């Protein structure tokens, strides 16, 4: 009987401990973390959403988007994927990842040369012709994730004249938009200045609609 009683007590204690830990770890802790996140980091906790002037969510500031061949918009980085051709033109999350190709890989070199030619052709407009030496690396290569939402101010500047022409805006207006959406180095010394393409294009759409 003593052995049975001890076993019953141990089982009861184990079940009580399981119930207490379930409530703490499965209910109270998630609620506390969610509450703190919503109160202190509401934007980030909800996906860093970007909204247009009407309040419609157009994307996340953390994930790049493809604008295809619609040259009204600023273009982001090429989006590398994990498919057979290593190109993810739609910024699909399932294809996130780098190409893992060496710098001297013939396929990579070919895609870089083609991307340079396209950047030069797309951004050549009356009164403005970009030079190959002006093209930064991120204009022709993907990031490690293939989903980078940022470009450098230098790449944005190359696109200003084309964007201005396609949207019937003054170059100065578009340059002002780029300046307003350029973020400096993190904490003043980490990383490089960058432009969030989706945020910039959202502001561009609002300006062009006026």
Short mmCIF file of C-alpha atoms in Angstrom, two decimals:
data_model
loop_
_atom_site.label_atom_id
_atom_site.label_comp_id
_atom_site.label_asym_id
_atom_site.label_seq_id
_atom_site.Cartn_x
_atom_site.Cartn_y
_atom_site.Cartn_z
CA UNK A 1 0.00 0.00 0.00
CA UNK A 2 2.82 2.40 0.86
CA UNK A 3 4.31 1.87 -2.56
CA UNK A 4 0.98 2.52 -4.25
CA UNK A 5 0.36 5.63 -2.15
CA UNK A 6 3.80 6.97 -2.95
CA UNK A 7 3.24 6.37 -6.65
CA UNK A 8 -0.13 8.13 -6.53
CA UNK A 9 1.41 11.09 -4.70
CA UNK A 10 4.22 11.32 -7.22
CA UNK A 11 1.80 11.19 -10.14
CA UNK A 12 -0.36 13.84 -8.50
CA UNK A 13 2.64 16.08 -7.87
CA UNK A 14 3.80 15.62 -11.46
CA UNK A 15 0.37 16.50 -12.85
CA UNK A 16 0.16 19.59 -10.63
CA UNK A 17 3.63 20.67 -11.75
CA UNK A 18 2.63 20.09 -15.38
CA UNK A 19 -0.51 22.19 -14.92
CA UNK A 20 1.39 25.03 -13.22
CA UNK A 21 4.15 25.10 -15.86
CA UNK A 22 1.57 24.92 -18.66
CA UNK A 23 -0.20 27.98 -17.27
CA UNK A 24 3.05 29.88 -16.73
CA UNK A 25 4.88 28.95 -19.94
CA UNK A 26 1.91 28.38 -22.22
CA UNK A 27 -0.41 31.19 -21.13
CA UNK A 28 1.04 33.84 -18.82
CA UNK A 29 4.49 34.17 -20.46
CA UNK A 30 3.16 34.43 -24.06
CA UNK A 31 0.54 36.95 -22.94
CA UNK A 32 3.20 39.03 -21.14
CA UNK A 33 5.58 38.99 -24.11
CA UNK A 34 2.77 39.80 -26.54
CA UNK A 35 1.55 42.63 -24.34
CA UNK A 36 5.03 44.15 -24.03
CA UNK A 37 5.61 43.82 -27.78
CA UNK A 38 2.31 45.48 -28.65
CA UNK A 39 2.83 48.28 -26.14
CA UNK A 40 6.49 49.04 -26.76
CA UNK A 41 7.17 47.74 -30.28
CA UNK A 42 3.76 47.83 -31.96
CA UNK A 43 5.03 48.51 -35.48
CA UNK A 44 7.73 45.82 -35.44
CA UNK A 45 5.52 43.29 -33.65
CA UNK A 46 2.93 43.58 -36.40
CA UNK A 47 5.28 43.06 -39.32
CA UNK A 48 6.70 46.58 -39.87
CA UNK A 49 3.83 47.30 -42.23
CA UNK A 50 3.97 50.15 -44.73
CA UNK A 51 0.68 51.85 -45.61
CA UNK A 52 -0.20 54.16 -48.45
CA UNK A 53 -2.09 57.43 -48.15
CA UNK A 54 -5.43 55.61 -47.93
CA UNK A 55 -4.28 53.42 -45.06
CA UNK A 56 -3.96 50.30 -47.20
CA UNK A 57 -1.06 48.01 -46.30
CA UNK A 58 1.28 47.78 -49.29
CA UNK A 59 4.02 45.63 -47.77
CA UNK A 60 6.64 45.34 -45.07
CA UNK A 61 9.64 47.59 -44.66
CA UNK A 62 11.71 44.45 -44.01
CA UNK A 63 11.07 42.67 -47.32
CA UNK A 64 11.85 43.91 -50.82
CA UNK A 65 9.33 43.86 -53.63
CA UNK A 66 9.65 43.37 -57.35
CA UNK A 67 8.41 46.11 -59.69
CA UNK A 68 9.09 44.08 -62.80
CA UNK A 69 9.75 46.24 -65.84
CA UNK A 70 7.51 49.09 -64.68
CA UNK A 71 10.02 51.91 -64.93
CA UNK A 72 7.80 54.43 -63.18
CA UNK A 73 9.22 53.08 -59.93
CA UNK A 74 12.58 52.89 -58.25
CA UNK A 75 13.98 49.41 -58.67
CA UNK A 76 15.49 47.39 -55.84
CA UNK A 77 18.28 44.85 -55.84
CA UNK A 78 18.18 41.75 -58.02
CA UNK A 79 16.49 39.01 -56.00
CA UNK A 80 18.49 35.79 -55.82
CA UNK A 81 16.65 32.56 -55.20
CA UNK A 82 17.29 28.89 -54.79
CA UNK A 83 15.63 27.72 -57.98
CA UNK A 84 17.28 26.11 -60.98
CA UNK A 85 18.22 29.44 -62.51
CA UNK A 86 19.05 31.05 -59.14
CA UNK A 87 16.83 34.00 -59.89
CA UNK A 88 13.81 34.96 -57.78
CA UNK A 89 12.22 37.80 -59.71
CA UNK A 90 9.18 38.00 -57.46
CA UNK A 91 10.94 38.19 -54.06
CA UNK A 92 9.18 34.98 -53.02
CA UNK A 93 9.86 34.20 -49.36
CA UNK A 94 10.15 30.47 -50.03
CA UNK A 95 13.11 31.20 -52.31
CA UNK A 96 15.01 33.34 -49.83
CA UNK A 97 18.75 32.76 -49.94
CA UNK A 98 21.94 33.63 -51.74
CA UNK A 99 23.13 32.16 -55.03
CA UNK A 100 26.32 30.80 -53.39
CA UNK A 101 28.17 31.36 -56.67
CA UNK A 102 31.86 32.22 -56.64
CA UNK A 103 32.94 35.65 -57.85
CA UNK A 104 34.45 34.13 -60.98
CA UNK A 105 31.45 31.93 -61.78
CA UNK A 106 30.67 32.36 -65.52
CA UNK A 107 26.93 32.40 -64.90
CA UNK A 108 27.26 35.08 -62.22
CA UNK A 109 29.58 37.20 -64.38
CA UNK A 110 27.14 36.94 -67.28
CA UNK A 111 24.17 38.01 -65.11
CA UNK A 112 26.16 40.95 -63.70
CA UNK A 113 27.10 42.19 -67.20
CA UNK A 114 23.48 41.83 -68.32
CA UNK A 115 22.25 43.66 -65.23
CA UNK A 116 24.71 46.51 -65.84
CA UNK A 117 23.53 46.86 -69.43
CA UNK A 118 19.92 46.94 -68.28
CA UNK A 119 20.59 49.57 -65.61
CA UNK A 120 22.32 51.78 -68.19
CA UNK A 121 19.57 51.30 -70.80
CA UNK A 122 16.66 51.78 -68.39
CA UNK A 123 18.03 54.95 -66.84
CA UNK A 124 19.21 56.71 -69.98
CA UNK A 125 16.74 59.52 -70.65
CA UNK A 126 16.96 62.77 -72.59
CA UNK A 127 19.44 64.97 -70.79
CA UNK A 128 20.89 62.23 -68.60
CA UNK A 129 23.11 59.26 -69.38
CA UNK A 130 24.51 57.23 -66.47
CA UNK A 131 28.02 55.85 -66.70
CA UNK A 132 29.00 52.26 -65.97
CA UNK A 133 31.43 53.44 -63.29
CA UNK A 134 28.50 54.97 -61.39
CA UNK A 135 26.67 51.66 -60.97
CA UNK A 136 27.04 50.31 -57.40
CA UNK A 137 27.37 46.63 -56.62
CA UNK A 138 23.85 46.24 -55.22
CA UNK A 139 22.35 47.29 -58.56
CA UNK A 140 23.65 44.12 -60.20
CA UNK A 141 23.99 41.61 -57.34
CA UNK A 142 21.57 40.22 -54.78
CA UNK A 143 21.90 40.32 -51.01
CA UNK A 144 22.53 37.29 -48.83
CA UNK A 145 18.80 36.82 -48.25
CA UNK A 146 17.72 37.82 -51.74
CA UNK A 147 14.99 39.92 -50.08
CA UNK A 148 16.88 43.09 -49.16
CA UNK A 149 14.45 46.06 -49.14
CA UNK A 150 17.21 48.69 -49.37
CA UNK A 151 19.43 50.23 -51.99
CA UNK A 152 22.18 52.81 -51.60
CA UNK A 153 21.54 56.52 -52.17
CA UNK A 154 23.97 56.21 -55.07
CA UNK A 155 21.77 53.68 -56.88
CA UNK A 156 18.67 55.73 -56.13
CA UNK A 157 20.35 58.80 -57.63
CA UNK A 158 21.01 56.94 -60.89
CA UNK A 159 17.27 56.29 -61.17
CA UNK A 160 16.05 59.79 -60.31
CA UNK A 161 15.93 61.19 -63.85
CA UNK A 162 14.11 58.19 -65.28
CA UNK A 163 11.57 58.15 -62.43
CA UNK A 164 11.00 61.88 -62.79
CA UNK A 165 10.37 61.57 -66.53
CA UNK A 166 8.03 58.58 -66.22
CA UNK A 167 5.96 60.26 -63.49
CA UNK A 168 5.98 63.75 -65.06
CA UNK A 169 7.73 65.24 -62.04
CA UNK A 170 10.64 67.64 -61.70
CA UNK A 171 14.00 66.03 -61.02
CA UNK A 172 14.34 68.21 -57.92
CA UNK A 173 11.07 66.81 -56.53
CA UNK A 174 12.26 63.24 -56.92
CA UNK A 175 15.68 64.04 -55.48
CA UNK A 176 13.93 65.53 -52.45
CA UNK A 177 11.96 62.30 -51.99
CA UNK A 178 15.21 60.31 -52.07
CA UNK A 179 16.80 62.58 -49.48
CA UNK A 180 13.75 62.34 -47.23
CA UNK A 181 13.82 58.54 -47.36
CA UNK A 182 17.56 58.06 -46.89
CA UNK A 183 18.49 56.57 -43.53
CA UNK A 184 21.95 57.18 -42.13
CA UNK A 185 24.31 54.69 -40.52
CA UNK A 186 22.88 52.80 -37.54
CA UNK A 187 23.95 54.58 -34.34
CA UNK A 188 25.95 56.89 -36.55
CA UNK A 189 28.75 54.44 -37.36
CA UNK A 190 27.40 50.99 -38.29
CA UNK A 191 26.59 50.05 -41.87
CA UNK A 192 26.05 52.46 -44.74
CA UNK A 193 23.36 55.02 -45.64
CA UNK A 194 20.41 53.27 -47.28
CA UNK A 195 17.07 53.90 -48.95
CA UNK A 196 14.03 51.68 -48.36
CA UNK A 197 12.64 51.17 -51.87
CA UNK A 198 9.05 50.38 -50.86
CA UNK A 199 8.82 53.41 -48.58
CA UNK A 200 10.31 55.59 -51.31
CA UNK A 201 7.92 54.30 -53.98
CA UNK A 202 4.94 54.70 -51.65
CA UNK A 203 5.89 58.36 -51.15
CA UNK A 204 6.48 58.69 -54.90
CA UNK A 205 2.98 57.38 -55.67
CA UNK A 206 1.48 59.92 -53.28
CA UNK A 207 3.49 62.76 -54.88
CA UNK A 208 2.65 61.70 -58.43
CA UNK A 209 -1.05 61.53 -57.58
CA UNK A 210 -1.17 65.20 -56.55
#
